Tab-separated table of C-alpha atoms in Angstrom:
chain	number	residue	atom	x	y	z
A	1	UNK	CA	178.496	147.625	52.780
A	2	UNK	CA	176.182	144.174	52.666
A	3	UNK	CA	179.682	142.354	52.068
A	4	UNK	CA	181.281	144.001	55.030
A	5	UNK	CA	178.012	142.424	56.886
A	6	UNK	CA	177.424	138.980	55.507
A	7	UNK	CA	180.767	138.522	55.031
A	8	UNK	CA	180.914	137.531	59.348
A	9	UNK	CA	178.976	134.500	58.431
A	10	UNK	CA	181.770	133.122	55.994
A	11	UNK	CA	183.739	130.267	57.887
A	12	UNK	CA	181.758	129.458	60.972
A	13	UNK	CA	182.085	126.558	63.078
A	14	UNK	CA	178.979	124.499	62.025
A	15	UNK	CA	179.283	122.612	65.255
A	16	UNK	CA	177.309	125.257	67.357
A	17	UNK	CA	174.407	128.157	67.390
A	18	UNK	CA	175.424	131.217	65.889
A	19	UNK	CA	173.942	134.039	68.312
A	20	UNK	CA	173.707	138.242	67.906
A	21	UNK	CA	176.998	139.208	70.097
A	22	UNK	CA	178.879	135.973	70.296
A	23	UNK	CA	181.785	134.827	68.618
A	24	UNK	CA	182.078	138.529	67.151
A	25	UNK	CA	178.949	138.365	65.196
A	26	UNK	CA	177.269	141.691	65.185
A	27	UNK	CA	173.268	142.459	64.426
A	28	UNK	CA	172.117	145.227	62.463
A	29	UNK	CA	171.540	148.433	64.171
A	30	UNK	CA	168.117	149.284	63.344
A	31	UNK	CA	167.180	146.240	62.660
A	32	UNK	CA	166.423	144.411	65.508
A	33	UNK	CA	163.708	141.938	64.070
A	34	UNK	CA	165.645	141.140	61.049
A	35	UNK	CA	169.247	140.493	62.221
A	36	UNK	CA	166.900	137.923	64.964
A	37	UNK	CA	165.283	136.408	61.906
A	38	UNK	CA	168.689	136.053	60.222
A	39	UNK	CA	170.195	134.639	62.843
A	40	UNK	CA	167.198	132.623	63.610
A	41	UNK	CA	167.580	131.291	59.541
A	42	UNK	CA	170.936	130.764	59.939
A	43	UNK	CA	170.993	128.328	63.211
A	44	UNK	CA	167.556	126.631	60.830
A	45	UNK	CA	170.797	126.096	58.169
A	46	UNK	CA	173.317	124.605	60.245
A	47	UNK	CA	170.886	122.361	61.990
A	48	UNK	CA	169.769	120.630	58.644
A	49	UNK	CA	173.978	120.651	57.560
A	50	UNK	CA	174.564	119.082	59.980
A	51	UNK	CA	171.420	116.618	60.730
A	52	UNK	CA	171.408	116.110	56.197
A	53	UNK	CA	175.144	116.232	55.518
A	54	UNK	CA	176.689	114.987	57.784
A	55	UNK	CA	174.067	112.638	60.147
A	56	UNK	CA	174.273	114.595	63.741
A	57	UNK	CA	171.520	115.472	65.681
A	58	UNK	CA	170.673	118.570	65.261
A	59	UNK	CA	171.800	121.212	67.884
A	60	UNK	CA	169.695	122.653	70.586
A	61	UNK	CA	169.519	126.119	71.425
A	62	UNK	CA	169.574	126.476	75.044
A	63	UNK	CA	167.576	129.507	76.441
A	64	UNK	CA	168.235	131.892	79.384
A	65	UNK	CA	165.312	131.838	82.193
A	66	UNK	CA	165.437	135.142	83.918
A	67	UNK	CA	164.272	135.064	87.594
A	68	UNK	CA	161.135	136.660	89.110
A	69	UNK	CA	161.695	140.112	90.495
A	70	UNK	CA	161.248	138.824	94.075
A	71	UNK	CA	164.068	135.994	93.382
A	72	UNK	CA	166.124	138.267	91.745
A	73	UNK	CA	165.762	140.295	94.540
A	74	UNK	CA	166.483	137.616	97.596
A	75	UNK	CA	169.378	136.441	95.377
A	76	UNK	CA	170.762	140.082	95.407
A	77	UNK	CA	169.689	140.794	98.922
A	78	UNK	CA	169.376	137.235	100.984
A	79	UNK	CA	166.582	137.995	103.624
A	80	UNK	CA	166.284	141.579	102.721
A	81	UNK	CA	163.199	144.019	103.640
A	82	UNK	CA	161.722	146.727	102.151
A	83	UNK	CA	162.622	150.351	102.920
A	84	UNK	CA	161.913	154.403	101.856
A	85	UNK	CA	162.886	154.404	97.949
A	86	UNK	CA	164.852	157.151	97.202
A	87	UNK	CA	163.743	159.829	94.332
A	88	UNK	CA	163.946	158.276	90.824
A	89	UNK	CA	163.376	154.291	92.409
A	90	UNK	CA	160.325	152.688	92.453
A	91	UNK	CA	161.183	150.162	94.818
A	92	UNK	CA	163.796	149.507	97.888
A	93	UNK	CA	165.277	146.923	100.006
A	94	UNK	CA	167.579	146.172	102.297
A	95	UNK	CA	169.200	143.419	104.445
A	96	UNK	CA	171.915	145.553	106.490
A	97	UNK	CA	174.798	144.588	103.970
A	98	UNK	CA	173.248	144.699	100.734
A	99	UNK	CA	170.287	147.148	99.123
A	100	UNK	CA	168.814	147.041	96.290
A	101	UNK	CA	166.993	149.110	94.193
A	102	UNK	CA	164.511	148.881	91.685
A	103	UNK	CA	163.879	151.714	88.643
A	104	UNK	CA	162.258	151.487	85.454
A	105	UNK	CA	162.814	153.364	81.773
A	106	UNK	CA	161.511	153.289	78.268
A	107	UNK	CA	162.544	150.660	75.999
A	108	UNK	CA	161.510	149.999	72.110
A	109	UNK	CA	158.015	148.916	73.157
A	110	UNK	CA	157.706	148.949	76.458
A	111	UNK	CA	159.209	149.395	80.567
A	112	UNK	CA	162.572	147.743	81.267
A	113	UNK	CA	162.553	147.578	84.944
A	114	UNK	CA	166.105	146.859	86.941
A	115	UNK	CA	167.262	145.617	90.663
A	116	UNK	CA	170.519	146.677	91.315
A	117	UNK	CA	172.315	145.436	94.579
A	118	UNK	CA	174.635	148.032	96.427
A	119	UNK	CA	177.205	146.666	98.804
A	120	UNK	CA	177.696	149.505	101.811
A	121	UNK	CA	180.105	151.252	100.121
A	122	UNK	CA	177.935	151.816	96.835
A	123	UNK	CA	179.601	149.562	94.485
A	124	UNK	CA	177.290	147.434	92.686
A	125	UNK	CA	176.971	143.694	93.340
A	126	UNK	CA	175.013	142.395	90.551
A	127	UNK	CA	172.010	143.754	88.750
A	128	UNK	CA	168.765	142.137	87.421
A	129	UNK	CA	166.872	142.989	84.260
A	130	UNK	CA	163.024	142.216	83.272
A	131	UNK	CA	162.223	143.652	79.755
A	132	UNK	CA	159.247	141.044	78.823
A	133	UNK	CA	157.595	143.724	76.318
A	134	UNK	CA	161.448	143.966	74.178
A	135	UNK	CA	162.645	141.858	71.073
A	136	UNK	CA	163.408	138.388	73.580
A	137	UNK	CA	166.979	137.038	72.915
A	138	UNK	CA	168.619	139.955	72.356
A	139	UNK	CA	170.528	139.468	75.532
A	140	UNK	CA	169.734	142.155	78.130
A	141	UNK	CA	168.318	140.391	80.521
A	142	UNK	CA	171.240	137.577	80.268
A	143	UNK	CA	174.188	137.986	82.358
A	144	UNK	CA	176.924	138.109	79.861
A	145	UNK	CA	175.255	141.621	79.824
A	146	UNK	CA	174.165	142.370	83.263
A	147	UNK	CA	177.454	141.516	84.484
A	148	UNK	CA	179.325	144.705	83.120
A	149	UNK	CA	177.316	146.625	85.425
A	150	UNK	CA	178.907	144.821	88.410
A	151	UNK	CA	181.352	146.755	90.653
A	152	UNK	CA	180.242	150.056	89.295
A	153	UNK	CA	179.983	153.261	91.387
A	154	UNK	CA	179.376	155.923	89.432
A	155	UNK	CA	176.917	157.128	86.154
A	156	UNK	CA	180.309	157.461	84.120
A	157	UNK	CA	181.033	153.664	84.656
A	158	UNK	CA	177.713	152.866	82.962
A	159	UNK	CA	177.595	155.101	80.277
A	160	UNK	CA	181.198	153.159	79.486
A	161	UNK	CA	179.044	150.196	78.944
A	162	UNK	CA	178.340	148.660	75.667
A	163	UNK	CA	175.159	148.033	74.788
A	164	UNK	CA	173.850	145.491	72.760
A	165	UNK	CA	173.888	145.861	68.926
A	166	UNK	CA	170.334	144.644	67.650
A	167	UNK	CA	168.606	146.061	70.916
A	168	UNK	CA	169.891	149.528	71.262
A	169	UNK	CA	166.500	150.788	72.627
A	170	UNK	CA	166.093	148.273	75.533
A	171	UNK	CA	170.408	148.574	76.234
A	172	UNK	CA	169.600	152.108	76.796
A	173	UNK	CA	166.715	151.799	79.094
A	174	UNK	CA	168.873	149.531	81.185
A	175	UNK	CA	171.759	152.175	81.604
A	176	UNK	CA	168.713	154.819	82.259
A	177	UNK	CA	167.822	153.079	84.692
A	178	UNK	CA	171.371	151.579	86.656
A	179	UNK	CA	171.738	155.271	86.594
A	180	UNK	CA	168.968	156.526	88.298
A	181	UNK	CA	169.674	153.374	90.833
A	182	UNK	CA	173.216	154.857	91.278
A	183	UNK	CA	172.200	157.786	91.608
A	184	UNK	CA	169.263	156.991	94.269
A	185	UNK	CA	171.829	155.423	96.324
A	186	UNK	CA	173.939	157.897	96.197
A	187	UNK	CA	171.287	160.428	97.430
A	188	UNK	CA	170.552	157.721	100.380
């Protein structure tokens, strides 16, 4: 079974990062900290190829800044007020298009908290994630994951989400809490 795992690795483009999700490369589930450090050692390897071996600069891994909650929030709702949170939010806003509303779950080691923006007729229009206490670069805060959630209308369209392999915990508090979002609009 280690084959069927390392074996991912063999023939990779030494011309860019490897990263957990990308290119097909899978983490460990279960394993959070070590498939990180793996693919932490690996990126460590392909930088000295190809600055040793071959004379190029070595390649920079270029990091995702997530937004405050309040830009996150005037991104999802331009000029938007707060407003009565429904049961299971912690927060609420609204600008007369677009609301958006905040809930919070359990991750790994700490609260993921989410904004989700709701266009009139419930679908959602983007989402934003802050999980600062959960393994950092495992992607759920980065919107090649938060985007999956967009358009959604219903619990059953999240729960068809993936989550992230190597952050299974903090994946999950995410959907937990899209889904109490849903389902506080829903209740609006």
């Amino acid at each position: 079974a280690e084959s069927e795992y390392t074996d991912q690795f063999v023939g990779l483009d030494t011309s860019a990062n490897v990263a957990i999700g990308e290119n097909g490369l899978d983490g460990r589930t279960g394993a959070t900290i070590t498939s990180k450090a793996l693919f932490a050692a690996m990126n460590d390897c392909i930088n000295c190829y190809n600055e040793v071996a071959l004379g190029s600069a070595a390649t920079v891994v270029e990091t995702y800044t997530n937004p405050t909650k309040e830009e996150a929030i005037a991104s999802l709702a331009p000029g938007a007020a707060a407003v009565t949170a429904p049961a299971g939010c912690d927060e609420a806003y609204s600008n007369g298009d677009v609301t958006v509303l905040l809930a919070s779950a359990k991750g790994a080691e700490s609260t993921v908290t989410v904004a989700v923006g709701f266009d009139a007729a419930g679908a959602v229009t983007g989402i934003w994630v802050d999980a600062p206490g959960e393994t950092q670069g495992a992607g759920c805060m980065e919107p090649a994951f938060t985007s999956l959630f967009t358009g959604l209308t219903d619990t059953a369209g999240v729960e068809a989400v993936d989550g992230i392999s190597g952050s299974t915990y903090t994946s999950n508090a995410v959907k937990k809490a899209v889904e109490a979002c849903i389902s506080g609009f829903a209740a609006m």
